[in-house]
Amino acid sequence: MEPEKRSRVKVHSLLSVVSSKPIEPGKTLKLSSLDHAMGLHSVHVVFYYESNPFDEGPHSSDMDNLRIALSGLLNEYPKITGRLTRSVDGNWEVKCNDAGMRIVRAEVSATIDEFLRSADAVEERDLTVWEDMPEDPNIWSPFRIQINNFRCGGLAIGLSCSHMHADLTSATLFFKSWTEFHRGQPLIHHPIFHLPATDCRSLQNNHTESTELYAAKSSVESKPVKMGMATLRFPDSSIKKYLSRIHSNSANATPFDLLVALFWSSIARLKKPTKGIKHSLSFGVDLRKHSNKSVPFGYFGNASSFSSLSLDAQELLGSDGIGNVSKHVHRHMAGLDLFDTRKEERAKFAPPFRMYGPELTCINMEHMIDPEGRSMMFDTMFKEGEKPVHVSYHLGNVEGEGLILIMPSPEEGLGRIVRVMLPEELIDKLLKDEVILDLQPTLLLTGRR
């Protein structure tokens, strides 16, 4: 039996940060039906920096420098400093108060390079707080930040929150706003907590396909399976080369289309599919940049819609290969109609269920590329020019067939990062897949040197 690995991350203290201005009495923020649906999941983001951006010399306190800017920023984010409570209709809402958010401090007995090269996804979890919401969350802090000091002087900042409060985009934009506030820059995306009535329809899950998919998810009980994770960074040159290779079959394919096709077909091949059996992939698409009816980018909450694409084994693994699957994915994504004009009723919302599963689920984060082609998650600089060397995303309580997360790379261009979570017995096989390795990815956080 393999001995249990000891984590190099040691937590040593806990404190709170409150907003610098008092919250107006009686202020509440209601959670939407989509927020409620995400209640079983949590969001975790880790930003790695080569040096401590809050250390400004021997006579300064890094925690004081951290808290001053964060305290000022929290004035803009009452949803973060508040606490969950039940409204009169039985739904969750945030009672805005001055309870603040928790800050955890930890030491890591490794350099950042060593950690990214040798840690596995289980150890990386220790860089953020994982805590289930208690039955009575009135005094529970749904947002937490963990400050991890590395042996090299580097820093990893882990942000955790309940998925009911915020999605991956909201968490990232909050962090980006923190870096802007710290540098004394105006916020690019001020948070919006209440959408105009004309936009509320975009978040109510009334689109027929989405509604049917949500209903199907809520009725399936997936068996807990031990999951493994890996992160692969694909260079711009490899993506361009492969898109050129499949151009004759899929002329309009994007990096997202290509990588979905690549991983979906590889995972299907590992499962030894039976002829005639349909394979389904669920897509999570952010509404903030979808078409000209998009939700404002600063919307703070959940703003995703889910859809499903099914292909049989012959289509997934046929002679036309990745190009054919890319074409199917592109048509599906281009044909999505995610909006509905019906308004949400304020009846008691249904209980939450697993949105990430039970079928294989793919989340598209390409909307985080700004108009200049930069990756917003890597444009998070506490000091000008000092970008994070890596950004990791985790989603809690993922079960079933697994999760594929496709996001921008720090490299400008078509480079992408793929974070994949699968049943453990499939991860090692996937990382040896010749088609994937042909794109020359860099492996991160797999526990392999």
mmCIF file of N, CA and C in Angstrom, residues 203-282:
data_model
loop_
_atom_site.group_PDB
_atom_site.id
_atom_site.type_symbol
_atom_site.label_atom_id
_atom_site.label_comp_id
_atom_site.label_asym_id
_atom_site.label_seq_id
_atom_site.Cartn_x
_atom_site.Cartn_y
_atom_site.Cartn_z
ATOM 1 N N LEU A 203 -31.115 34.701 -16.849
ATOM 2 C CA LEU A 203 -30.601 33.861 -15.784
ATOM 3 C C LEU A 203 -31.649 32.930 -15.191
ATOM 4 N N GLN A 204 -32.785 32.791 -15.828
ATOM 5 C CA GLN A 204 -33.864 32.063 -15.167
ATOM 6 C C GLN A 204 -34.019 30.623 -15.643
ATOM 7 N N ASN A 205 -33.130 30.177 -16.527
ATOM 8 C CA ASN A 205 -33.131 28.770 -16.942
ATOM 9 C C ASN A 205 -34.444 28.349 -17.594
ATOM 10 N N ASN A 206 -35.100 29.273 -18.291
ATOM 11 C CA ASN A 206 -36.375 28.924 -18.915
ATOM 12 C C ASN A 206 -36.218 28.442 -20.350
ATOM 13 N N HIS A 207 -35.003 28.527 -20.900
ATOM 14 C CA HIS A 207 -34.774 28.008 -22.239
ATOM 15 C C HIS A 207 -35.074 26.510 -22.237
ATOM 16 N N THR A 208 -35.827 26.044 -23.196
ATOM 17 C CA THR A 208 -36.343 24.673 -23.164
ATOM 18 C C THR A 208 -35.245 23.636 -23.003
ATOM 19 N N GLU A 209 -34.191 23.730 -23.817
ATOM 20 C CA GLU A 209 -33.128 22.728 -23.750
ATOM 21 C C GLU A 209 -32.435 22.740 -22.401
ATOM 22 N N SER A 210 -32.160 23.937 -21.892
ATOM 23 C CA SER A 210 -31.523 24.050 -20.582
ATOM 24 C C SER A 210 -32.416 23.482 -19.486
ATOM 25 N N THR A 211 -33.704 23.807 -19.532
ATOM 26 C CA THR A 211 -34.633 23.341 -18.513
ATOM 27 C C THR A 211 -34.691 21.822 -18.492
ATOM 28 N N GLU A 212 -34.758 21.201 -19.678
ATOM 29 C CA GLU A 212 -34.804 19.744 -19.750
ATOM 30 C C GLU A 212 -33.519 19.128 -19.220
ATOM 31 N N LEU A 213 -32.373 19.771 -19.524
ATOM 32 C CA LEU A 213 -31.104 19.240 -19.051
ATOM 33 C C LEU A 213 -31.009 19.350 -17.534
ATOM 34 N N TYR A 214 -31.433 20.493 -16.969
ATOM 35 C CA TYR A 214 -31.413 20.650 -15.519
ATOM 36 C C TYR A 214 -32.301 19.600 -14.851
ATOM 37 N N ALA A 215 -33.477 19.377 -15.436
ATOM 38 C CA ALA A 215 -34.400 18.395 -14.861
ATOM 39 C C ALA A 215 -33.781 17.001 -14.877
ATOM 40 N N ALA A 216 -33.090 16.669 -15.976
ATOM 41 C CA ALA A 216 -32.449 15.358 -16.078
ATOM 42 C C ALA A 216 -31.331 15.227 -15.044
ATOM 43 N N LYS A 217 -30.540 16.290 -14.871
ATOM 44 C CA LYS A 217 -29.453 16.256 -13.890
ATOM 45 C C LYS A 217 -29.997 16.042 -12.476
ATOM 46 N N SER A 218 -31.086 16.744 -12.162
ATOM 47 C CA SER A 218 -31.605 16.707 -10.796
ATOM 48 C C SER A 218 -32.167 15.351 -10.423
ATOM 49 N N SER A 219 -32.480 14.501 -11.403
ATOM 50 C CA SER A 219 -33.110 13.211 -11.125
ATOM 51 C C SER A 219 -32.121 12.051 -11.119
ATOM 52 N N VAL A 220 -30.844 12.331 -11.389
ATOM 53 C CA VAL A 220 -29.848 11.261 -11.469
ATOM 54 C C VAL A 220 -28.976 11.272 -10.225
ATOM 55 N N GLU A 221 -28.795 10.100 -9.646
ATOM 56 C CA GLU A 221 -27.886 9.963 -8.514
ATOM 57 C C GLU A 221 -26.610 9.288 -8.993
ATOM 58 N N SER A 222 -25.509 10.028 -9.015
ATOM 59 C CA SER A 222 -24.235 9.455 -9.450
ATOM 60 C C SER A 222 -23.509 8.865 -8.250
ATOM 61 N N LYS A 223 -22.860 7.734 -8.464
ATOM 62 C CA LYS A 223 -22.120 7.089 -7.391
ATOM 63 C C LYS A 223 -20.796 7.820 -7.168
ATOM 64 N N PRO A 224 -20.438 8.059 -5.897
ATOM 65 C CA PRO A 224 -19.153 8.712 -5.629
ATOM 66 C C PRO A 224 -17.993 7.892 -6.185
ATOM 67 N N VAL A 225 -17.125 8.549 -6.914
ATOM 68 C CA VAL A 225 -15.961 7.905 -7.516
ATOM 69 C C VAL A 225 -14.736 8.727 -7.154
ATOM 70 N N LYS A 226 -13.636 8.066 -6.849
ATOM 71 C CA LYS A 226 -12.414 8.787 -6.550
ATOM 72 C C LYS A 226 -11.908 9.443 -7.825
ATOM 73 N N MET A 227 -11.779 10.773 -7.777
ATOM 74 C CA MET A 227 -11.424 11.527 -8.974
ATOM 75 C C MET A 227 -9.947 11.911 -8.967
ATOM 76 N N GLY A 228 -9.365 11.936 -10.156
ATOM 77 C CA GLY A 228 -8.005 12.426 -10.348
ATOM 78 C C GLY A 228 -8.043 13.671 -11.217
ATOM 79 N N MET A 229 -7.000 14.508 -11.099
ATOM 80 C CA MET A 229 -6.965 15.754 -11.857
ATOM 81 C C MET A 229 -5.598 15.962 -12.496
ATOM 82 N N ALA A 230 -5.590 16.718 -13.583
ATOM 83 C CA ALA A 230 -4.341 17.100 -14.241
ATOM 84 C C ALA A 230 -4.557 18.429 -14.947
ATOM 85 N N THR A 231 -3.488 19.191 -15.084
ATOM 86 C CA THR A 231 -3.511 20.468 -15.788
ATOM 87 C C THR A 231 -2.508 20.407 -16.932
ATOM 88 N N LEU A 232 -2.956 20.764 -18.128
ATOM 89 C CA LEU A 232 -2.101 20.741 -19.311
ATOM 90 C C LEU A 232 -2.123 22.103 -19.974
ATOM 91 N N ARG A 233 -0.948 22.648 -20.249
ATOM 92 C CA ARG A 233 -0.835 23.942 -20.919
ATOM 93 C C ARG A 233 -0.377 23.710 -22.360
ATOM 94 N N PHE A 234 -1.253 24.084 -23.315
ATOM 95 C CA PHE A 234 -0.974 23.868 -24.736
ATOM 96 C C PHE A 234 -0.453 25.167 -25.358
ATOM 97 N N PRO A 235 0.703 25.109 -26.035
ATOM 98 C CA PRO A 235 1.276 26.339 -26.611
ATOM 99 C C PRO A 235 0.524 26.813 -27.846
ATOM 100 N N ASP A 236 0.629 28.092 -28.105
ATOM 101 C CA ASP A 236 0.013 28.725 -29.274
ATOM 102 C C ASP A 236 0.404 28.019 -30.564
ATOM 103 N N SER A 237 1.690 27.678 -30.701
ATOM 104 C CA SER A 237 2.189 27.073 -31.944
ATOM 105 C C SER A 237 1.527 25.730 -32.227
ATOM 106 N N SER A 238 1.325 24.918 -31.179
ATOM 107 C CA SER A 238 0.710 23.599 -31.375
ATOM 108 C C SER A 238 -0.758 23.715 -31.752
ATOM 109 N N ILE A 239 -1.478 24.647 -31.116
ATOM 110 C CA ILE A 239 -2.895 24.835 -31.439
ATOM 111 C C ILE A 239 -3.041 25.294 -32.888
ATOM 112 N N LYS A 240 -2.218 26.259 -33.302
ATOM 113 C CA LYS A 240 -2.277 26.743 -34.688
ATOM 114 C C LYS A 240 -1.987 25.625 -35.674
ATOM 115 N N LYS A 241 -0.994 24.828 -35.365
ATOM 116 C CA LYS A 241 -0.607 23.733 -36.261
ATOM 117 C C LYS A 241 -1.743 22.729 -36.420
ATOM 118 N N TYR A 242 -2.398 22.382 -35.312
ATOM 119 C CA TYR A 242 -3.456 21.382 -35.392
ATOM 120 C C TYR A 242 -4.708 21.951 -36.049
ATOM 121 N N LEU A 243 -5.014 23.216 -35.804
ATOM 122 C CA LEU A 243 -6.161 23.829 -36.487
ATOM 123 C C LEU A 243 -5.945 23.847 -37.989
ATOM 124 N N SER A 244 -4.709 24.082 -38.405
ATOM 125 C CA SER A 244 -4.387 24.049 -39.834
ATOM 126 C C SER A 244 -4.577 22.646 -40.397
ATOM 127 N N ARG A 245 -4.245 21.646 -39.598
ATOM 128 C CA ARG A 245 -4.345 20.253 -40.031
ATOM 129 C C ARG A 245 -5.793 19.840 -40.279
ATOM 130 N N ILE A 246 -6.735 20.366 -39.458
ATOM 131 C CA ILE A 246 -8.138 19.961 -39.597
ATOM 132 C C ILE A 246 -8.950 20.982 -40.387
ATOM 133 N N HIS A 247 -8.284 21.971 -40.991
ATOM 134 C CA HIS A 247 -8.996 23.078 -41.642
ATOM 135 C C HIS A 247 -9.918 22.595 -42.748
ATOM 136 N N SER A 248 -9.493 21.615 -43.526
ATOM 137 C CA SER A 248 -10.314 21.159 -44.651
ATOM 138 C C SER A 248 -11.624 20.538 -44.182
ATOM 139 N N ASN A 249 -11.645 19.987 -42.968
ATOM 140 C CA ASN A 249 -12.845 19.336 -42.451
ATOM 141 C C ASN A 249 -13.629 20.251 -41.505
ATOM 142 N N SER A 250 -12.919 21.183 -40.852
ATOM 143 C CA SER A 250 -13.561 22.066 -39.876
ATOM 144 C C SER A 250 -12.927 23.446 -39.979
ATOM 145 N N ALA A 251 -13.313 24.173 -41.024
ATOM 146 C CA ALA A 251 -12.641 25.434 -41.357
ATOM 147 C C ALA A 251 -12.818 26.498 -40.292
ATOM 148 N N ASN A 252 -13.913 26.452 -39.544
ATOM 149 C CA ASN A 252 -14.196 27.509 -38.572
ATOM 150 C C ASN A 252 -13.872 27.126 -37.127
ATOM 151 N N ALA A 253 -13.183 26.015 -36.955
ATOM 152 C CA ALA A 253 -12.907 25.527 -35.605
ATOM 153 C C ALA A 253 -12.078 26.525 -34.803
ATOM 154 N N THR A 254 -12.435 26.672 -33.549
ATOM 155 C CA THR A 254 -11.701 27.520 -32.606
ATOM 156 C C THR A 254 -10.819 26.633 -31.727
ATOM 157 N N PRO A 255 -9.905 27.230 -30.947
ATOM 158 C CA PRO A 255 -9.140 26.408 -29.998
ATOM 159 C C PRO A 255 -10.044 25.620 -29.057
ATOM 160 N N PHE A 256 -11.156 26.231 -28.634
ATOM 161 C CA PHE A 256 -12.088 25.522 -27.767
ATOM 162 C C PHE A 256 -12.661 24.293 -28.478
ATOM 163 N N ASP A 257 -13.132 24.478 -29.714
ATOM 164 C CA ASP A 257 -13.703 23.352 -30.476
ATOM 165 C C ASP A 257 -12.690 22.220 -30.591
ATOM 166 N N LEU A 258 -11.455 22.575 -30.916
ATOM 167 C CA LEU A 258 -10.399 21.579 -31.100
ATOM 168 C C LEU A 258 -10.131 20.811 -29.821
ATOM 169 N N LEU A 259 -9.968 21.525 -28.705
ATOM 170 C CA LEU A 259 -9.605 20.858 -27.454
ATOM 171 C C LEU A 259 -10.758 20.032 -26.900
ATOM 172 N N VAL A 260 -11.984 20.496 -27.087
ATOM 173 C CA VAL A 260 -13.128 19.676 -26.692
ATOM 174 C C VAL A 260 -13.120 18.373 -27.473
ATOM 175 N N ALA A 261 -12.951 18.478 -28.785
ATOM 176 C CA ALA A 261 -12.929 17.282 -29.628
ATOM 177 C C ALA A 261 -11.801 16.344 -29.228
ATOM 178 N N LEU A 262 -10.652 16.916 -28.952
ATOM 179 C CA LEU A 262 -9.471 16.130 -28.601
ATOM 180 C C LEU A 262 -9.695 15.337 -27.319
ATOM 181 N N PHE A 263 -10.174 16.013 -26.278
ATOM 182 C CA PHE A 263 -10.335 15.329 -24.993
ATOM 183 C C PHE A 263 -11.564 14.424 -24.972
ATOM 184 N N TRP A 264 -12.645 14.868 -25.587
ATOM 185 C CA TRP A 264 -13.854 14.045 -25.598
ATOM 186 C C TRP A 264 -13.600 12.722 -26.308
ATOM 187 N N SER A 265 -12.992 12.787 -27.475
ATOM 188 C CA SER A 265 -12.730 11.558 -28.228
ATOM 189 C C SER A 265 -11.705 10.677 -27.510
ATOM 190 N N SER A 266 -10.690 11.290 -26.885
ATOM 191 C CA SER A 266 -9.685 10.503 -26.168
ATOM 192 C C SER A 266 -10.298 9.791 -24.969
ATOM 193 N N ILE A 267 -11.166 10.497 -24.224
ATOM 194 C CA ILE A 267 -11.824 9.884 -23.071
ATOM 195 C C ILE A 267 -12.754 8.767 -23.526
ATOM 196 N N ALA A 268 -13.480 8.996 -24.621
ATOM 197 C CA ALA A 268 -14.372 7.953 -25.151
ATOM 198 C C ALA A 268 -13.576 6.721 -25.564
ATOM 199 N N ARG A 269 -12.418 6.941 -26.167
ATOM 200 C CA ARG A 269 -11.580 5.821 -26.616
ATOM 201 C C ARG A 269 -11.092 4.997 -25.417
ATOM 202 N N LEU A 270 -10.762 5.678 -24.312
ATOM 203 C CA LEU A 270 -10.309 4.966 -23.115
ATOM 204 C C LEU A 270 -11.405 4.101 -22.515
ATOM 205 N N LYS A 271 -12.651 4.494 -22.741
ATOM 206 C CA LYS A 271 -13.782 3.736 -22.186
ATOM 207 C C LYS A 271 -14.202 2.577 -23.080
ATOM 208 N N LYS A 272 -13.497 2.391 -24.198
ATOM 209 C CA LYS A 272 -13.796 1.307 -25.144
ATOM 210 C C LYS A 272 -15.284 1.312 -25.519
ATOM 211 N N PRO A 273 -15.707 2.320 -26.251
ATOM 212 C CA PRO A 273 -17.141 2.493 -26.542
ATOM 213 C C PRO A 273 -17.718 1.374 -27.406
ATOM 214 N N THR A 274 -18.995 1.127 -27.202
ATOM 215 C CA THR A 274 -19.727 0.130 -27.977
ATOM 216 C C THR A 274 -20.380 0.815 -29.173
ATOM 217 N N LYS A 275 -20.312 0.170 -30.317
ATOM 218 C CA LYS A 275 -20.896 0.730 -31.534
ATOM 219 C C LYS A 275 -22.390 0.998 -31.340
ATOM 220 N N GLY A 276 -22.813 2.197 -31.756
ATOM 221 C CA GLY A 276 -24.219 2.566 -31.675
ATOM 222 C C GLY A 276 -24.610 3.243 -30.379
ATOM 223 N N ILE A 277 -23.718 3.229 -29.383
ATOM 224 C CA ILE A 277 -24.018 3.872 -28.100
ATOM 225 C C ILE A 277 -23.715 5.362 -28.201
ATOM 226 N N LYS A 278 -24.646 6.171 -27.723
ATOM 227 C CA LYS A 278 -24.468 7.614 -27.746
ATOM 228 C C LYS A 278 -23.606 8.080 -26.557
ATOM 229 N N HIS A 279 -22.738 9.053 -26.830
ATOM 230 C CA HIS A 279 -21.919 9.676 -25.787
ATOM 231 C C HIS A 279 -22.343 11.140 -25.673
ATOM 232 N N SER A 280 -22.661 11.569 -24.466
ATOM 233 C CA SER A 280 -23.144 12.932 -24.264
ATOM 234 C C SER A 280 -22.095 13.781 -23.549
ATOM 235 N N LEU A 281 -22.015 15.028 -23.973
ATOM 236 C CA LEU A 281 -21.145 16.000 -23.334
ATOM 237 C C LEU A 281 -21.982 17.219 -22.999
ATOM 238 N N SER A 282 -21.920 17.650 -21.737
ATOM 239 C CA SER A 282 -22.653 18.830 -21.287
ATOM 240 C C SER A 282 -21.723 20.033 -21.347
#
